[in-house]
mmCIF file of C-alpha atoms and ligand atoms in Angstrom:
data_model
loop_
_atom_site.group_PDB
_atom_site.id
_atom_site.type_symbol
_atom_site.label_atom_id
_atom_site.label_comp_id
_atom_site.label_asym_id
_atom_site.label_seq_id
_atom_site.Cartn_x
_atom_site.Cartn_y
_atom_site.Cartn_z
ATOM 1 C CA MET A 1 -21.044 14.822 -6.042
ATOM 2 C CA ALA A 2 -19.259 12.795 -3.385
ATOM 3 C CA LEU A 3 -15.484 12.712 -3.720
ATOM 4 C CA PRO A 4 -13.707 9.375 -4.055
ATOM 5 C CA TRP A 5 -12.272 8.520 -0.635
ATOM 6 C CA VAL A 6 -8.715 8.442 -1.989
ATOM 7 C CA GLU A 7 -8.997 12.183 -2.636
ATOM 8 C CA LYS A 8 -11.252 13.047 0.296
ATOM 9 C CA TYR A 9 -8.810 11.389 2.709
ATOM 10 C CA ARG A 10 -5.543 12.315 1.035
ATOM 11 C CA PRO A 11 -3.326 13.350 3.957
ATOM 12 C CA LYS A 12 -3.360 17.136 4.204
ATOM 13 C CA SER A 13 -0.268 17.481 6.328
ATOM 14 C CA LEU A 14 2.899 15.461 6.774
ATOM 15 C CA ASN A 15 1.869 14.175 10.189
ATOM 16 C CA GLU A 16 -1.240 12.516 8.738
ATOM 17 C CA LEU A 17 0.882 10.185 6.604
ATOM 18 C CA ILE A 18 1.294 6.725 8.036
ATOM 19 C CA SER A 19 4.132 4.235 7.880
ATOM 20 C CA GLN A 20 6.791 6.428 6.256
ATOM 21 C CA ASP A 21 8.003 7.953 9.546
ATOM 22 C CA SER A 22 11.740 8.057 8.887
ATOM 23 C CA ILE A 23 11.282 9.616 5.441
ATOM 24 C CA ILE A 24 8.960 12.310 6.811
ATOM 25 C CA GLU A 25 11.317 12.992 9.711
ATOM 26 C CA THR A 26 14.301 13.437 7.378
ATOM 27 C CA ILE A 27 12.394 15.736 5.034
ATOM 28 C CA GLN A 28 11.130 17.829 7.965
ATOM 29 C CA ARG A 29 14.737 18.211 9.099
ATOM 30 C CA PHE A 30 15.796 19.346 5.604
ATOM 31 C CA ILE A 31 13.020 21.941 5.551
ATOM 32 C CA LYS A 32 13.790 23.175 9.069
ATOM 33 C CA ASN A 33 17.460 23.704 8.253
ATOM 34 C CA ASP A 34 16.540 25.272 4.930
ATOM 35 C CA GLN A 35 18.611 22.648 3.121
ATOM 36 C CA LEU A 36 16.147 20.809 0.946
ATOM 37 C CA PRO A 37 17.999 18.860 -1.787
ATOM 38 C CA HIS A 38 16.464 17.636 -5.043
ATOM 39 C CA LEU A 39 14.284 14.692 -4.068
ATOM 40 C CA LEU A 40 13.662 11.374 -5.775
ATOM 41 C CA PHE A 41 10.747 9.318 -4.412
ATOM 42 C CA TYR A 42 10.270 5.767 -5.639
ATOM 43 C CA GLY A 43 8.256 2.708 -4.649
ATOM 44 C CA PRO A 44 5.037 0.795 -5.353
ATOM 45 C CA PRO A 45 1.652 2.511 -5.977
ATOM 46 C CA GLY A 46 -0.495 3.914 -3.189
ATOM 47 C CA THR A 47 2.252 4.300 -0.603
ATOM 48 C CA GLY A 48 2.130 8.079 -0.195
ATOM 49 C CA LYS A 49 4.708 9.512 -2.618
ATOM 50 C CA THR A 50 2.454 12.120 -4.263
ATOM 51 C CA SER A 51 0.709 12.847 -0.944
ATOM 52 C CA THR A 52 4.048 13.470 0.791
ATOM 53 C CA ILE A 53 5.290 16.063 -1.666
ATOM 54 C CA LEU A 54 1.892 17.800 -1.848
ATOM 55 C CA ALA A 55 1.822 18.012 1.956
ATOM 56 C CA CYS A 56 5.377 19.382 1.882
ATOM 57 C CA ALA A 57 4.380 22.004 -0.647
ATOM 58 C CA LYS A 58 1.416 23.011 1.535
ATOM 59 C CA GLN A 59 3.755 23.423 4.465
ATOM 60 C CA LEU A 60 6.292 25.446 2.461
ATOM 61 C CA TYR A 61 3.948 27.867 0.687
ATOM 62 C CA THR A 62 0.797 29.775 1.566
ATOM 63 C CA PRO A 63 -2.248 29.241 -0.728
ATOM 64 C CA THR A 64 -1.558 32.565 -2.499
ATOM 65 C CA GLU A 65 2.066 31.635 -3.183
ATOM 66 C CA PHE A 66 1.251 28.107 -4.284
ATOM 67 C CA ASN A 67 0.551 28.657 -7.981
ATOM 68 C CA ALA A 68 3.555 30.868 -8.520
ATOM 69 C CA MET A 69 5.951 28.635 -6.599
ATOM 70 C CA VAL A 70 4.889 25.086 -7.486
ATOM 71 C CA LEU A 71 4.847 23.433 -10.900
ATOM 72 C CA GLU A 72 3.300 19.976 -10.921
ATOM 73 C CA LEU A 73 3.574 17.754 -13.980
ATOM 74 C CA ASN A 74 2.270 14.200 -14.109
ATOM 75 C CA ALA A 75 1.776 11.425 -16.639
ATOM 76 C CA SER A 76 -1.222 13.159 -18.199
ATOM 77 C CA ASP A 77 0.993 16.068 -19.272
ATOM 78 C CA ASP A 78 3.258 15.716 -22.236
ATOM 79 C CA ARG A 79 6.782 15.408 -20.883
ATOM 80 C CA GLY A 80 8.952 14.977 -23.915
ATOM 81 C CA ILE A 81 12.072 17.013 -24.408
ATOM 82 C CA GLY A 82 10.052 20.036 -25.613
ATOM 83 C CA ILE A 83 8.321 20.447 -22.258
ATOM 84 C CA VAL A 84 11.587 20.128 -20.379
ATOM 85 C CA ARG A 85 13.152 22.823 -22.562
ATOM 86 C CA ASP A 86 10.184 25.207 -22.566
ATOM 87 C CA GLN A 87 7.828 24.836 -19.635
ATOM 88 C CA ILE A 88 10.268 23.629 -16.995
ATOM 89 C CA MET A 89 13.059 25.963 -18.115
ATOM 90 C CA SER A 90 10.848 29.025 -18.171
ATOM 91 C CA PHE A 91 9.282 28.210 -14.791
ATOM 92 C CA ALA A 92 12.724 27.624 -13.287
ATOM 93 C CA SER A 93 14.332 30.725 -14.708
ATOM 94 C CA THR A 94 11.655 33.365 -13.976
ATOM 95 C CA LYS A 95 12.217 35.403 -10.827
ATOM 96 C CA THR A 96 9.879 34.884 -7.899
ATOM 97 C CA ILE A 97 7.824 37.861 -6.854
ATOM 98 C CA PHE A 98 6.611 36.468 -3.567
ATOM 99 C CA LYS A 99 9.707 35.660 -1.620
ATOM 100 C CA LYS A 100 13.337 34.741 -1.897
ATOM 101 C CA GLY A 101 12.908 31.008 -1.234
ATOM 102 C CA PHE A 102 13.092 28.296 -3.878
ATOM 103 C CA LYS A 103 10.376 27.129 -6.240
ATOM 104 C CA LEU A 104 9.303 23.506 -6.334
ATOM 105 C CA ILE A 105 8.931 21.450 -9.501
ATOM 106 C CA ILE A 106 7.155 18.127 -9.017
ATOM 107 C CA LEU A 107 7.664 15.608 -11.799
ATOM 108 C CA ASP A 108 5.188 12.905 -10.869
ATOM 109 C CA GLU A 109 5.134 9.504 -12.606
ATOM 110 C CA ALA A 110 8.547 10.262 -14.086
ATOM 111 C CA ASP A 111 8.927 6.641 -15.277
ATOM 112 C CA ALA A 112 7.034 7.865 -18.327
ATOM 113 C CA MET A 113 9.632 10.505 -19.263
ATOM 114 C CA THR A 114 11.717 9.749 -22.308
ATOM 115 C CA ASN A 115 15.467 9.321 -21.909
ATOM 116 C CA ASP A 116 16.025 12.425 -24.022
ATOM 117 C CA ALA A 117 13.852 14.478 -21.706
ATOM 118 C CA GLN A 118 15.679 13.053 -18.676
ATOM 119 C CA ASN A 119 19.009 13.927 -20.233
ATOM 120 C CA ALA A 120 17.853 17.483 -20.862
ATOM 121 C CA LEU A 121 16.822 17.656 -17.216
ATOM 122 C CA ARG A 122 20.238 16.788 -15.782
ATOM 123 C CA ARG A 123 21.680 20.151 -16.829
ATOM 124 C CA ILE A 124 18.650 22.044 -15.437
ATOM 125 C CA LEU A 125 18.987 20.222 -12.114
ATOM 126 C CA GLU A 126 22.460 21.690 -11.684
ATOM 127 C CA LYS A 127 21.934 25.085 -13.216
ATOM 128 C CA PHE A 128 19.016 26.213 -11.100
ATOM 129 C CA THR A 129 20.000 24.817 -7.698
ATOM 130 C CA ASP A 130 19.890 28.345 -6.260
ATOM 131 C CA ASN A 131 16.188 28.953 -6.762
ATOM 132 C CA VAL A 132 14.545 25.624 -7.697
ATOM 133 C CA ARG A 133 14.107 22.230 -6.062
ATOM 134 C CA PHE A 134 12.892 19.214 -7.984
ATOM 135 C CA CYS A 135 10.915 16.287 -6.650
ATOM 136 C CA ILE A 136 10.991 13.404 -9.085
ATOM 137 C CA ILE A 137 8.536 10.577 -8.392
ATOM 138 C CA CYS A 138 8.413 7.129 -9.983
ATOM 139 C CA ASN A 139 7.439 3.511 -9.336
ATOM 140 C CA TYR A 140 10.568 1.955 -10.831
ATOM 141 C CA LEU A 141 13.916 3.484 -9.967
ATOM 142 C CA SER A 142 15.507 1.666 -12.912
ATOM 143 C CA LYS A 143 13.503 3.862 -15.300
ATOM 144 C CA ILE A 144 15.374 6.959 -14.109
ATOM 145 C CA ILE A 145 18.763 7.547 -15.702
ATOM 146 C CA PRO A 146 21.736 7.235 -13.298
ATOM 147 C CA ALA A 147 22.797 10.853 -13.921
ATOM 148 C CA ILE A 148 19.523 12.080 -12.415
ATOM 149 C CA GLN A 149 19.601 9.545 -9.594
ATOM 150 C CA SER A 150 23.000 10.822 -8.491
ATOM 151 C CA ARG A 151 21.831 14.439 -8.443
ATOM 152 C CA CYS A 152 18.956 13.686 -6.039
ATOM 153 C CA THR A 153 18.476 12.381 -2.521
ATOM 154 C CA ARG A 154 16.562 9.134 -2.876
ATOM 155 C CA PHE A 155 13.736 7.884 -0.690
ATOM 156 C CA ARG A 156 12.127 4.468 -1.044
ATOM 157 C CA PHE A 157 8.441 4.282 -0.085
ATOM 158 C CA GLY A 158 7.756 0.692 0.998
ATOM 159 C CA PRO A 159 4.336 -1.021 1.031
ATOM 160 C CA LEU A 160 2.309 0.007 4.095
ATOM 161 C CA SER A 161 2.178 -2.484 6.966
ATOM 162 C CA ASP A 162 -1.131 -4.210 7.732
ATOM 163 C CA ASP A 163 -1.539 -2.714 11.209
ATOM 164 C CA LYS A 164 -0.776 0.843 10.048
ATOM 165 C CA MET A 165 -3.346 0.455 7.238
ATOM 166 C CA ASN A 166 -5.814 -0.906 9.758
ATOM 167 C CA PHE A 167 -5.308 2.176 11.922
ATOM 168 C CA ARG A 168 -5.830 4.647 9.053
ATOM 169 C CA LEU A 169 -8.830 2.721 7.680
ATOM 170 C CA ASP A 170 -10.451 2.778 11.139
ATOM 171 C CA HIS A 171 -10.376 6.565 11.045
ATOM 172 C CA ILE A 172 -12.162 6.604 7.662
ATOM 173 C CA ILE A 173 -14.637 3.885 8.720
ATOM 174 C CA GLN A 174 -15.731 6.089 11.623
ATOM 175 C CA ALA A 175 -15.949 9.237 9.529
ATOM 176 C CA GLU A 176 -18.014 7.517 6.815
ATOM 177 C CA LYS A 177 -19.980 5.270 9.216
ATOM 178 C CA VAL A 178 -19.020 2.124 7.300
ATOM 179 C CA ASP A 179 -20.639 -1.119 8.437
ATOM 180 C CA ILE A 180 -17.619 -3.435 8.341
ATOM 181 C CA THR A 181 -16.912 -6.821 9.932
ATOM 182 C CA GLU A 182 -13.565 -8.071 11.208
ATOM 183 C CA ASP A 183 -13.175 -10.531 8.320
ATOM 184 C CA GLY A 184 -14.201 -7.754 5.892
ATOM 185 C CA MET A 185 -11.371 -5.581 7.189
ATOM 186 C CA LYS A 186 -8.937 -8.498 6.885
ATOM 187 C CA ALA A 187 -10.038 -9.118 3.293
ATOM 188 C CA VAL A 188 -9.607 -5.433 2.336
ATOM 189 C CA ILE A 189 -6.101 -5.347 3.817
ATOM 190 C CA HIS A 190 -5.138 -8.690 2.272
ATOM 191 C CA LEU A 191 -6.253 -7.674 -1.216
ATOM 192 C CA ALA A 192 -4.613 -4.251 -0.976
ATOM 193 C CA SER A 193 -1.197 -5.757 -0.077
ATOM 194 C CA GLY A 194 0.329 -2.523 1.150
ATOM 195 C CA ASP A 195 -1.381 -0.186 -1.348
ATOM 196 C CA MET A 196 -3.535 2.317 0.557
ATOM 197 C CA ARG A 197 -5.232 3.607 -2.606
ATOM 198 C CA LYS A 198 -6.369 0.084 -3.409
ATOM 199 C CA ALA A 199 -7.603 -0.456 0.170
ATOM 200 C CA LEU A 200 -9.697 2.722 0.059
ATOM 201 C CA ASN A 201 -11.100 1.972 -3.386
ATOM 202 C CA ILE A 202 -12.078 -1.586 -2.430
ATOM 203 C CA MET A 203 -13.692 -0.417 0.798
ATOM 204 C CA GLN A 204 -15.615 2.395 -0.888
ATOM 205 C CA SER A 205 -16.928 0.283 -3.760
ATOM 206 C CA THR A 206 -17.987 -2.575 -1.459
ATOM 207 C CA HIS A 207 -19.678 -0.057 0.836
ATOM 208 C CA LEU A 208 -21.538 1.480 -2.104
ATOM 209 C CA ALA A 209 -22.502 -1.820 -3.735
ATOM 210 C CA PHE A 210 -23.461 -3.913 -0.698
ATOM 211 C CA ASN A 211 -23.638 -1.562 2.289
ATOM 212 C CA LYS A 212 -22.160 -4.241 4.548
ATOM 213 C CA VAL A 213 -18.424 -4.743 4.118
ATOM 214 C CA ASN A 214 -17.792 -8.392 5.004
ATOM 215 C CA GLU A 215 -15.379 -10.911 3.525
ATOM 216 C CA GLU A 216 -17.836 -12.334 1.013
ATOM 217 C CA ASN A 217 -18.954 -8.932 -0.289
ATOM 218 C CA VAL A 218 -15.387 -7.653 -0.588
ATOM 219 C CA TYR A 219 -14.301 -10.659 -2.676
ATOM 220 C CA ASN A 220 -17.475 -10.446 -4.751
ATOM 221 C CA CYS A 221 -17.014 -6.760 -5.384
ATOM 222 C CA VAL A 222 -13.489 -7.050 -6.744
ATOM 223 C CA GLY A 223 -14.091 -10.406 -8.467
ATOM 224 C CA HIS A 224 -11.198 -11.989 -6.571
ATOM 225 C CA PRO A 225 -11.387 -15.766 -5.856
ATOM 226 C CA SER A 226 -12.921 -16.451 -2.436
ATOM 227 C CA LYS A 227 -11.212 -18.673 0.140
ATOM 228 C CA ASN A 228 -13.783 -21.456 -0.332
ATOM 229 C CA ASP A 229 -13.392 -21.464 -4.101
ATOM 230 C CA MET A 230 -9.620 -21.567 -3.706
ATOM 231 C CA LEU A 231 -9.836 -24.549 -1.322
ATOM 232 C CA SER A 232 -11.811 -26.379 -4.006
ATOM 233 C CA VAL A 233 -9.280 -25.426 -6.695
ATOM 234 C CA ILE A 234 -6.348 -26.673 -4.618
ATOM 235 C CA ASN A 235 -8.107 -29.947 -3.846
ATOM 236 C CA TRP A 236 -8.899 -30.485 -7.544
ATOM 237 C CA LEU A 237 -5.289 -29.768 -8.470
ATOM 238 C CA LEU A 238 -4.048 -32.289 -5.908
ATOM 239 C CA ASN A 239 -6.501 -35.097 -6.579
ATOM 240 C CA ASP A 240 -8.401 -35.045 -9.877
ATOM 241 C CA ASP A 241 -7.387 -36.048 -13.393
ATOM 242 C CA PHE A 242 -6.426 -33.493 -16.027
ATOM 243 C CA THR A 243 -9.733 -33.265 -17.893
ATOM 244 C CA THR A 244 -11.818 -33.027 -14.728
ATOM 245 C CA ILE A 245 -9.670 -30.223 -13.333
ATOM 246 C CA TYR A 246 -9.708 -28.398 -16.669
ATOM 247 C CA ASN A 247 -13.497 -28.515 -16.971
ATOM 248 C CA ARG A 248 -14.052 -27.516 -13.352
ATOM 249 C CA LEU A 249 -11.689 -24.550 -13.651
ATOM 250 C CA ILE A 250 -13.343 -23.349 -16.856
ATOM 251 C CA HIS A 251 -16.765 -23.659 -15.204
ATOM 252 C CA LEU A 252 -15.615 -21.746 -12.102
ATOM 253 C CA LYS A 253 -13.982 -18.998 -14.153
ATOM 254 C CA THR A 254 -17.073 -18.510 -16.283
ATOM 255 C CA LEU A 255 -19.477 -18.663 -13.354
ATOM 256 C CA LYS A 256 -17.600 -16.215 -11.129
ATOM 257 C CA GLY A 257 -15.658 -14.197 -13.701
ATOM 258 C CA TYR A 258 -12.278 -14.904 -12.056
ATOM 259 C CA ALA A 259 -9.056 -14.028 -13.868
ATOM 260 C CA LEU A 260 -6.441 -16.774 -14.076
ATOM 261 C CA GLN A 261 -3.861 -14.310 -12.780
ATOM 262 C CA ASP A 262 -5.824 -13.913 -9.512
ATOM 263 C CA ILE A 263 -6.275 -17.676 -9.193
ATOM 264 C CA MET A 264 -2.508 -18.046 -9.683
ATOM 265 C CA THR A 265 -1.733 -15.500 -6.944
ATOM 266 C CA GLU A 266 -3.908 -17.442 -4.511
ATOM 267 C CA VAL A 267 -2.569 -20.856 -5.621
ATOM 268 C CA SER A 268 0.983 -19.714 -4.909
ATOM 269 C CA ARG A 269 -0.100 -18.531 -1.453
ATOM 270 C CA PHE A 270 -1.791 -21.851 -0.672
ATOM 271 C CA VAL A 271 1.170 -23.843 -1.972
ATOM 272 C CA GLN A 272 3.394 -22.245 0.677
ATOM 273 C CA MET A 273 1.011 -23.492 3.374
ATOM 274 C CA ILE A 274 1.054 -27.130 2.254
ATOM 275 C CA GLU A 275 3.856 -29.387 3.500
ATOM 276 C CA PHE A 276 5.338 -30.547 0.226
ATOM 277 C CA PRO A 277 8.667 -32.373 0.077
ATOM 278 C CA LYS A 278 11.305 -29.721 -0.811
ATOM 279 C CA LYS A 279 11.970 -31.053 -4.303
ATOM 280 C CA VAL A 280 8.266 -30.987 -5.167
ATOM 281 C CA LEU A 281 7.799 -27.483 -3.763
ATOM 282 C CA ILE A 282 10.727 -26.166 -5.803
ATOM 283 C CA HIS A 283 9.290 -27.737 -8.962
ATOM 284 C CA ILE A 284 5.875 -26.163 -8.341
ATOM 285 C CA LEU A 285 7.179 -22.694 -7.470
ATOM 286 C CA GLU A 286 9.471 -22.609 -10.473
ATOM 287 C CA LYS A 287 6.637 -23.557 -12.827
ATOM 288 C CA LEU A 288 4.181 -21.130 -11.182
ATOM 289 C CA SER A 289 6.584 -18.235 -11.615
ATOM 290 C CA ASP A 290 7.040 -19.147 -15.297
ATOM 291 C CA ILE A 291 3.272 -19.199 -15.814
ATOM 292 C CA GLU A 292 2.844 -15.905 -13.985
ATOM 293 C CA TYR A 293 5.517 -14.321 -16.173
ATOM 294 C CA ARG A 294 3.884 -15.579 -19.345
ATOM 295 C CA LEU A 295 0.450 -14.395 -18.198
ATOM 296 C CA SER A 296 1.800 -10.923 -17.500
ATOM 297 C CA ASN A 297 2.872 -10.819 -21.146
ATOM 298 C CA GLY A 298 -0.703 -11.360 -22.244
ATOM 299 C CA THR A 299 -0.480 -14.977 -23.416
ATOM 300 C CA ASN A 300 -3.410 -17.338 -24.010
ATOM 301 C CA GLU A 301 -5.198 -18.040 -20.682
ATOM 302 C CA LYS A 302 -6.417 -21.520 -21.593
ATOM 303 C CA LEU A 303 -2.939 -22.675 -22.517
ATOM 304 C CA GLN A 304 -1.496 -21.272 -19.306
ATOM 305 C CA MET A 305 -4.290 -22.946 -17.345
ATOM 306 C CA SER A 306 -3.293 -26.278 -18.886
ATOM 307 C CA SER A 307 0.264 -25.541 -17.854
ATOM 308 C CA LEU A 308 -0.909 -24.897 -14.272
ATOM 309 C CA ILE A 309 -2.731 -28.240 -14.182
ATOM 310 C CA SER A 310 0.265 -30.067 -15.701
ATOM 311 C CA THR A 311 2.523 -28.577 -13.035
ATOM 312 C CA PHE A 312 0.482 -30.237 -10.305
ATOM 313 C CA ILE A 313 0.003 -33.521 -12.150
ATOM 314 C CA MET A 314 3.763 -33.742 -12.623
ATOM 315 C CA ALA A 315 4.333 -32.886 -8.970
ATOM 316 C CA ARG A 316 1.966 -35.690 -7.974
ATOM 317 C CA ASN A 317 4.028 -38.119 -10.046
ATOM 318 C CA MET A 318 7.223 -37.120 -8.312
ATOM 319 C CA SER A 319 8.601 -39.590 -5.761
ATOM 320 C CA GLU A 320 7.265 -39.937 -2.219
ATOM 321 C CA PHE A 321 4.517 -37.302 -2.632
ATOM 322 C CA LYS A 322 1.091 -38.374 -1.380
ATOM 323 C CA PRO A 323 -1.467 -35.564 -1.718
ATOM 324 C CA LYS A 324 -4.185 -35.218 0.902
ATOM 325 C CA ALA A 325 -7.384 -33.222 1.102
ATOM 326 C CA ILE A 326 -6.697 -29.635 2.146
ATOM 327 C CA THR A 327 -9.015 -27.868 4.562
ATOM 328 C CA ALA A 328 -9.144 -24.299 5.841
HETATM 329 N N1 ATP B 401 1.354 6.720 3.823
HETATM 330 C C1 ATP B 401 0.052 7.017 3.679
HETATM 331 N N2 ATP B 401 -0.669 7.484 4.711
HETATM 332 C C2 ATP B 401 -1.978 7.780 4.591
HETATM 333 N N3 ATP B 401 -2.675 7.642 3.441
HETATM 334 C C3 ATP B 401 -2.019 7.182 2.368
HETATM 335 C C4 ATP B 401 -0.628 6.847 2.430
HETATM 336 N N4 ATP B 401 -0.232 6.415 1.233
HETATM 337 C C5 ATP B 401 -1.313 6.483 0.445
HETATM 338 N N5 ATP B 401 -2.397 6.944 1.113
HETATM 339 C C6 ATP B 401 -3.762 7.088 0.563
HETATM 340 O O1 ATP B 401 -3.760 6.586 -0.779
HETATM 341 C C7 ATP B 401 -4.028 7.621 -1.721
HETATM 342 C C8 ATP B 401 -2.978 7.547 -2.826
HETATM 343 O O2 ATP B 401 -1.715 7.922 -2.321
HETATM 344 P P1 ATP B 401 -0.607 8.630 -3.205
HETATM 345 O O3 ATP B 401 -1.241 9.313 -4.365
HETATM 346 O O4 ATP B 401 0.249 9.450 -2.312
HETATM 347 O O5 ATP B 401 0.197 7.347 -3.705
HETATM 348 P P2 ATP B 401 1.512 7.260 -4.595
HETATM 349 O O6 ATP B 401 2.579 6.660 -3.734
HETATM 350 O O7 ATP B 401 1.796 8.585 -5.204
HETATM 351 O O8 ATP B 401 1.072 6.194 -5.696
HETATM 352 P P3 ATP B 401 1.418 6.118 -7.267
HETATM 353 O O9 ATP B 401 2.798 5.541 -7.361
HETATM 354 O O10 ATP B 401 0.388 5.163 -7.812
HETATM 355 O O11 ATP B 401 1.296 7.501 -7.825
HETATM 356 C C9 ATP B 401 -3.985 8.940 -0.957
HETATM 357 O O12 ATP B 401 -4.977 9.786 -1.402
HETATM 358 C C10 ATP B 401 -4.236 8.528 0.478
HETATM 359 O O13 ATP B 401 -5.606 8.565 0.702
HETATM 360 MG MG1 MG B 402 1.543 9.299 -7.183
#
């Protein structure tokens, strides 16, 4: 069976990783001087955290050493206090038969570790510095207790830049002979917003479903509102009465299967492109962020949609604001 591209094209060595140059350079220097500290990687999904430490491990150990020297635990493993006490402790404290160097313990998706387990870890981090290095990986730094943060060297993995993603995607497009247009590439990169895993998944599923990866197919494949639909939505919000907008939005959502959250993301992007008076823009942005927050808590979509419409109707009633038709 064909591998998903995210696995097939996971960088195999550190120099295949894009965009995180200064992090890679620093880690290479640590390894070269044999002074690797405990590491803490954090940052948004799909930016290369897991890939970086796996590539490091490949560089540090030969395939025969790998299993004895590397312990990898991720969210699918139980990581309560019991595991920290038993599995991690016993791995850390057994002598290595292969060579003198240190063992590596990778705690991936550590945001999911309980505070108790993290507290148990702080002692282990100090006790086994001679023969073990930890790499703790998470999305949210705030989920890691300060005591652990201060025992590690931290690295923030930022979202990947558009041109670097473009470069890496080009390599995969050639290898997989993907039929992709320029606007298709732009759409993939726009929807991925710095997450390489998302970019690869969108490109692979559009390629499988439609063969041709163009803008329309990409948006169709992920069910994200297309530019034309969004232009209509913005023009309704700026010109129609409440009931008309409500009915049109319901119709569009049912017809195309769009989620209100995705419509909101696009509305807030469009709003920044329209020349609103400052006071009106502030009103709209404040309300949009409230709606987005409520939606992320799983509130009723229809009610939040009414709130979105009200936001614009109120903005239209604010002084000196004369809405116009918006075009691409
Ligand atoms: N910097 C990068 N350079 C090249 N490919 C990358 C990079 N970052 C991510 N990728 C691609 O995306 C896939 C997922 O990356 P990875 O598992 O390293 O992300 P992550 O940062 O650990 O994300 P998460 O926080 O969701 O675990 C990889 O298999 C690889 O194909
Ligand atoms: Mg990861």
